[in-house]
Amino acid sequence: MGISLGELAVRFGCELRGDPGRTVDHVATLAHADIRSLAFVANPRYREQLATTGAGAVVLDAACAAHCATAALVCENPHATYARIAAVLHPHPAAPAGAHPSAVIAPGARIDPSAHVGAHSVIGEGAIVGARAFVGPHCIIEEQALVGEDVRLTARVTVCRRVQIGARTTVQPGAVIGGDGFGFAQERGRWIKVPQTGTVRVGTDVEIGANTTIDRGAIEDTVIEEGVKLDNLIMIAHNVRVGAHSALAACVGVSGSTSIGRRCMIGGQVGIGGHLTISDDVIITGCTMVSHSIPRPGVYSGGIPLEEAHVWRRLVARFKRLDSLATRLKALERHNSRGPDQEEDDD
Amino acid sequence: MGISLGELAVRFGCELRGDPGRTVDHVATLAHADIRSLAFVANPRYREQLATTGAGAVVLDAACAAHCATAALVCENPHATYARIAAVLHPHPAAPAGAHPSAVIAPGARIDPSAHVGAHSVIGEGAIVGARAFVGPHCIIEEQALVGEDVRLTARVTVCRRVQIGARTTVQPGAVIGGDGFGFAQERGRWIKVPQTGTVRVGTDVEIGANTTIDRGAIEDTVIEEGVKLDNLIMIAHNVRVGAHSALAACVGVSGSTSIGRRCMIGGQVGIGGHLTISDDVIITGCTMVSHSIPRPGVYSGGIPLEEAHVWRRLVARFKRLDSLATRLKALERHNSRGPDQEEDDD
Amino acid sequence: MGISLGELAVRFGCELRGDPGRTVDHVATLAHADIRSLAFVANPRYREQLATTGAGAVVLDAACAAHCATAALVCENPHATYARIAAVLHPHPAAPAGAHPSAVIAPGARIDPSAHVGAHSVIGEGAIVGARAFVGPHCIIEEQALVGEDVRLTARVTVCRRVQIGARTTVQPGAVIGGDGFGFAQERGRWIKVPQTGTVRVGTDVEIGANTTIDRGAIEDTVIEEGVKLDNLIMIAHNVRVGAHSALAACVGVSGSTSIGRRCMIGGQVGIGGHLTISDDVIITGCTMVSHSIPRPGVYSGGIPLEEAHVWRRLVARFKRLDSLATRLKALERHNSRGPDQEEDDD
């Protein structure tokens, strides 16, 4: 099941430098490739490995091609081209159309005959599963939920009632889409649960990571727009909107009713407060606390890199006395008779 | 299946200003309501929408009632009253009593005949499921576990051996209650697993969010008291106690043997160290690191809001040189012959 | 099913001070023990309870033994010895060899006849399950995965295609091992999924916590070496390597291609960036952001303890003006004609 370099060049619009008849059948890193492997270089850092790689062919750009000792598939965006070729060389295992006999499917569910429904899945009344969808083992699709065409619920995915999943979206194991939002009214020191009557609408071409949770809206819906990529263990609270083509790294938490713009990139473990608005094209580096809205595109940060513990303890002690430090500085400025003319401090 | 405003006013103790015969059948936001909708205003910020809303009726307090252009259900705590009415307008779908044929139930389990046990659930030897409990699809209730009356395990909830869940508690999908605590003894550079022989006791009227994990105790039990609300992706370690009516937002981690008081509110992504005691009525804002006990009620914080990356980098660089800054300040104070009399620095 | 102290002393190499014929049948804390209980003291803090404990016997070291009012099992490492004895007193419930009739096992899977496969588990084509393995209910072992001898998948564990789990490893409920790594190529503002063709190799004697996720490698494999202990809700990204006998507390996130050394201890909620190298024998305290490699063993920190909110707000305001503070200090130094000779500031 190899593919010739000639065919790859034509299908993926590359310039081939090398034997069009050579075939490759899997991907590998430059360092561990053999003659049947396809490798790629997107980062010039790896360029020097091009002289010694054993790969049958390498996907790379014109700047790198000169350094390549083996066949080269030259293109503008080697990473994207590699991604497409790798999907051809490593297709998902074939899954037969139809439902496994152990699946429990409500009589009123509408499953496209070309869809696959895996072992022990449960599909509720009124749910719809589109053409060629892959519903892996142990998935739950509750009543009235809608799973679009070519969706891939890999395994053990929970899609709660009335949730909508757009075409070609992939969900990794353990994700929960449409659990109740965290809504409670306070009354005399106790919490009264507020029914969460909205749902979740997930767009097309979205990826949702393992054990990520997306809560249903309180009244209106939580929305994940097309092309959004969510890594593992992310929390999306009720009534959040994540704009198209934004990517959130693992362990991010987004609080209720916050709106994230389009094409944002959010680093790991970022915490975003509720009722905020993040502009389009915002990049937030990892471990940042976002406690106010971000009206303009740009790069934002909030984490402090570690130190050896004894150094760090000293810095923290200094930090905790910053107020005293500022007061002493001001006293000195006054003593030098220059204080009043200086930049004024607000204490 | 609409309900008349007259009936709502009587059942929920509201003063009705408007036509008692008008009926509503669902909830909506003020902005998107129609004549069959019930809306509410708990936040004065939304008061101005009262003039233009299309809602059939609005739940609100006396101060807002004057601004309301449609029927008003006037009460003291509109959020709580709305929560109760919404539960009536949007009941859980009816679930038949009895077990789905695909459920695997040990012969020695005692399931109340009024309980619902969903498809592919697994219930172990000696487990007890109380009256009217809802055990959704794919739940696991291990041996000797106790699930109280009116408990709602929405779907794919794991309740490990001997865990106790109090009446009326709701658990969202993916939660794991009673996995082993993280207990290991060190021996010559290796870890020996310490059997976790305690369990988890969850009180009444608790909510546990999606993919949240509560570990069983090492010897004695982990305890979640009545009325506690836990959001998604929370980690409660072994032997923690969470006091009654406390609410923890998503992604909080609580380390082993820590005790959290009653009526606390813990913001998202807060990290709480082990063996600490947090007083009753403590509020901790999001992203705070809690590394020591909190003996008094109050509001506590520990996160620093983000900046544009170039500004932040500069602040971090300054922070990392705080020690030098303090030393220089002290030198200046000495130079001014005032240093020794000043507040002394501990370096 | 009690065990005599005489037998325990012989089996676990303790010196017994007390009646060898006395039997214990469960473990307890010093404070809540009865005559049938075994307790232990590893922390001198609890030593004073030795005078009043009702325990039948206590595991402790020679220094504590003198304070013990009941039978003592004296050994060098009481915590480790206790762990081993507790495992004998509290064995896992017996699980019959063979597969539950509701399990769905592909014809080409090879399950050792001594293994237990629980209700509703799903095992794919070509998967191998070793001798005495315990596969709890609702586990998924995908095609070509390898589950070693004496592995314990407690319940609802997902082991994706081709993942390897070493002997004696334990996995808590909800863990996902081998979900796709978060790999996307950017192309004109959109993301193209990069097939994740590597897998995950988990060593022997590993523990993986509830709802933890370990992603499969992009091309080569993600590796968890022998003896590693991972707590709950941890994220291990693609191509990470965690060195032997390292322990990671809950809610830690490790970004792609990072390598953690052997015998490291990582505190809760630590966030570790991508493509970093952490040395052997590194300890990182909780809530630390790790944004650069750590080439040397040691203890590292990065979190700032909380304050009352009004104090914290003031500190944050001071922090945000650190640049101005430093500039004013420098101006004072110049004014004193000492600035140029002083340690120079880089602004």
XYZ file of C-alpha atoms in Angstrom, chain C residues 67-347:
281
model
C 6.475 5.537 73.244
C 4.161 2.755 72.148
C 1.613 1.504 74.680
C 0.492 -1.444 72.520
C 2.220 -4.125 70.456
C 4.850 -2.712 68.109
C 6.136 -3.941 64.752
C 9.484 -2.179 64.592
C 11.142 -1.611 61.227
C 13.295 0.886 59.385
C 10.681 2.246 57.002
C 7.269 2.102 58.701
C 5.394 3.718 55.829
C 6.607 1.178 53.282
C 6.085 -1.733 55.651
C 2.609 -0.492 56.494
C 1.830 -0.235 52.765
C 2.769 -3.878 52.241
C 0.840 -5.149 55.251
C -2.231 -3.077 54.340
C -2.218 -4.697 50.902
C -2.421 -8.083 52.596
C -5.164 -7.055 55.023
C -7.179 -5.305 52.304
C -6.765 -7.320 49.121
C -8.652 -6.380 45.970
C -11.960 -8.248 45.806
C -11.489 -11.505 43.941
C -12.310 -11.220 40.251
C -13.047 -14.396 38.318
C -10.801 -15.294 35.394
C -12.452 -14.930 32.031
C -14.601 -12.365 30.304
C -18.037 -11.179 31.360
C -20.592 -12.225 28.752
C -21.384 -8.575 27.976
C -17.773 -7.819 26.996
C -17.185 -7.385 23.270
C -13.925 -9.022 22.314
C -12.615 -9.108 18.757
C -11.876 -12.586 17.460
C -8.212 -11.733 16.971
C -7.637 -10.394 20.495
C -5.496 -12.608 22.734
C -6.694 -12.585 26.328
C -4.765 -14.689 28.782
C -7.146 -17.221 30.359
C -6.185 -16.008 33.847
C -7.165 -12.409 33.069
C -10.454 -10.870 34.153
C -12.427 -8.817 31.632
C -15.300 -6.858 33.167
C -18.819 -6.097 32.057
C -19.254 -4.090 28.858
C -15.551 -3.908 28.147
C -14.516 -3.701 24.503
C -11.282 -5.246 23.244
C -10.153 -4.695 19.684
C -8.545 -6.799 17.000
C -4.993 -7.852 17.749
C -5.008 -6.565 21.319
C -3.178 -8.620 23.937
C -4.113 -8.870 27.624
C -1.547 -10.551 29.869
C -1.796 -13.066 32.657
C -3.758 -12.107 35.748
C -4.594 -8.692 34.303
C -7.728 -7.079 35.727
C -9.752 -5.229 33.105
C -12.610 -3.586 34.980
C -16.045 -2.756 33.628
C -16.382 -0.337 30.717
C -12.748 -0.462 29.675
C -11.830 -0.034 26.032
C -8.652 -1.661 24.754
C -8.328 -0.744 21.124
C -6.747 -2.732 18.333
C -3.136 -3.873 18.717
C -2.884 -2.489 22.255
C -0.841 -4.449 24.740
C -1.845 -4.765 28.399
C 0.847 -6.481 30.448
C 0.693 -9.090 33.179
C -0.952 -8.120 36.456
C -2.053 -4.781 35.047
C -5.084 -3.326 36.792
C -7.429 -1.169 34.694
C -9.835 -0.399 37.499
C -12.886 0.679 35.483
C -13.752 2.760 32.438
C -10.168 3.146 31.215
C -9.517 3.872 27.536
C -6.365 2.351 26.044
C -6.127 3.474 22.429
C -4.726 1.590 19.469
C -1.207 0.177 19.759
C -0.669 1.624 23.270
C 1.536 -0.530 25.492
C 0.979 -0.844 29.248
C 3.749 -2.496 31.260
C 3.281 -5.189 33.869
C 1.775 -4.373 37.262
C 0.658 -0.905 36.189
C -2.591 0.408 37.713
C -4.902 2.837 35.951
C -7.737 4.638 37.740
C -11.157 5.278 36.158
C -11.579 7.714 33.321
C -7.945 7.833 32.222
C -7.358 8.084 28.478
C -4.089 6.667 27.226
C -3.292 7.316 23.607
C -5.739 9.971 22.476
C -4.454 12.026 19.567
C -1.765 14.576 20.341
C -2.621 18.214 19.698
C -0.893 18.628 16.364
C -2.048 21.017 13.680
C -0.379 22.759 10.783
C -1.360 26.319 10.113
C -2.418 27.276 6.607
C -4.005 30.583 5.716
C -5.538 31.114 9.144
C -6.876 27.572 9.437
C -5.588 24.464 11.139
C -4.889 21.192 9.310
C -4.855 18.152 11.571
C -1.523 16.340 11.614
C -2.136 12.594 11.984
C -0.644 11.349 15.227
C 1.056 8.162 14.132
C 3.076 7.424 17.249
C 1.670 5.743 20.316
C 2.198 5.635 24.104
C 4.513 3.245 25.918
C 3.817 2.967 29.644
C 6.387 1.103 31.718
C 5.977 -1.375 34.539
C 4.691 -0.491 38.017
C 3.226 2.808 36.868
C 0.140 4.402 38.433
C -2.136 6.610 36.330
C -4.806 8.683 38.086
C -8.470 9.224 37.411
C -9.318 11.239 34.283
C -5.646 11.770 33.479
C -4.850 11.928 29.755
C -1.668 10.811 28.000
C -1.561 11.675 24.316
C -0.016 9.470 21.651
C 3.093 10.733 19.890
C 3.032 12.695 16.637
C 5.489 10.339 14.899
C 7.520 8.707 17.633
C 6.077 7.643 20.988
C 5.136 9.283 24.253
C 6.951 7.400 27.016
C 6.140 6.900 30.702
C 8.994 4.970 32.261
C 8.786 2.343 34.983
C 7.616 3.259 38.441
C 6.171 6.658 37.477
C 3.200 7.819 39.564
C 0.694 10.171 37.942
C -2.132 11.618 40.012
C -5.574 12.636 38.690
C -6.429 15.095 35.917
C -2.874 15.303 34.610
C -2.178 16.140 30.977
C 0.824 14.505 29.319
C 1.144 15.842 25.783
C 2.533 14.060 22.758
C 6.155 12.948 22.724
C 6.710 13.730 26.376
C 9.002 11.388 28.294
C 8.576 11.010 32.060
C 11.622 9.408 33.674
C 11.500 6.383 35.940
C 10.105 6.758 39.471
C 9.042 10.378 39.028
C 5.800 11.402 40.747
C 3.465 14.094 39.427
C 0.672 15.503 41.598
C -2.794 16.317 40.329
C -3.658 18.837 37.603
C -0.115 19.065 36.241
C 0.187 19.840 32.532
C 3.254 18.833 30.543
C 3.495 20.263 27.024
C 4.701 18.450 23.947
C 8.168 16.927 23.529
C 9.304 17.795 27.037
C 11.492 15.315 28.856
C 11.267 14.958 32.638
C 14.105 13.175 34.396
C 14.113 10.270 36.813
C 12.994 10.518 40.439
C 11.469 13.996 39.982
C 8.619 15.208 42.180
C 6.256 17.713 40.596
C 3.677 19.520 42.740
C 0.028 20.044 41.915
C -1.040 22.343 39.051
C 2.518 22.863 37.845
C 2.555 23.852 34.158
C 5.546 22.737 32.111
C 6.219 24.219 28.681
C 7.059 22.324 25.520
C 10.423 21.074 24.233
C 12.079 21.429 27.663
C 14.423 19.112 29.514
C 14.089 18.653 33.256
C 17.041 17.012 34.966
C 16.840 13.943 37.204
C 16.014 14.551 40.874
C 14.211 17.829 40.405
C 11.517 18.878 42.872
C 9.065 21.530 41.717
C 6.615 22.964 44.237
C 2.939 23.391 43.394
C 1.484 25.988 40.993
C 4.884 26.734 39.440
C 5.190 27.736 35.777
C 8.152 26.013 34.130
C 9.084 27.906 30.994
C 12.699 26.909 30.606
C 14.729 23.737 31.003
C 16.138 22.737 34.404
C 19.624 21.334 33.910
C 20.453 20.613 37.562
C 18.816 18.700 40.426
C 17.324 20.899 43.112
C 14.123 22.384 44.455
C 12.349 24.944 42.305
C 9.381 27.221 42.960
C 7.250 29.802 41.239
C 4.013 30.462 43.109
C 3.200 33.422 45.322
C 1.124 32.735 48.444
C -2.193 34.514 48.773
C -3.085 37.587 50.837
C -6.287 39.212 51.898
C -7.718 40.707 48.746
C -7.226 44.350 49.712
C -3.562 43.713 50.596
C -3.049 41.708 47.415
C -4.550 44.410 45.203
C -2.085 46.908 46.637
C 0.849 44.552 46.051
C -0.257 43.953 42.494
C -0.513 47.700 41.912
C 3.027 48.100 43.263
C 4.239 45.250 41.084
C 2.732 46.830 38.014
C 4.752 49.987 38.737
C 8.057 48.248 39.397
C 9.547 49.862 36.341
C 8.800 53.313 37.633
C 10.104 52.367 41.078
C 13.416 51.237 39.609
C 13.709 54.365 37.519
C 13.119 56.577 40.550
C 15.673 54.663 42.555
C 18.221 55.142 39.812
C 17.498 58.864 39.710
C 18.133 59.065 43.441
C 21.384 57.194 43.068
C 22.538 59.628 40.395
C 21.534 62.544 42.548
C 23.743 61.194 45.286
C 26.596 61.006 42.760
C 26.898 57.372 43.488
C 24.803 55.946 40.674
C 27.512 55.299 38.084
C 29.597 53.278 40.531
C 26.665 51.192 41.647
C 25.412 47.971 40.208
C 24.050 49.009 36.840
C 20.453 48.594 35.864
C 19.706 47.611 32.287
C 17.188 50.274 31.319
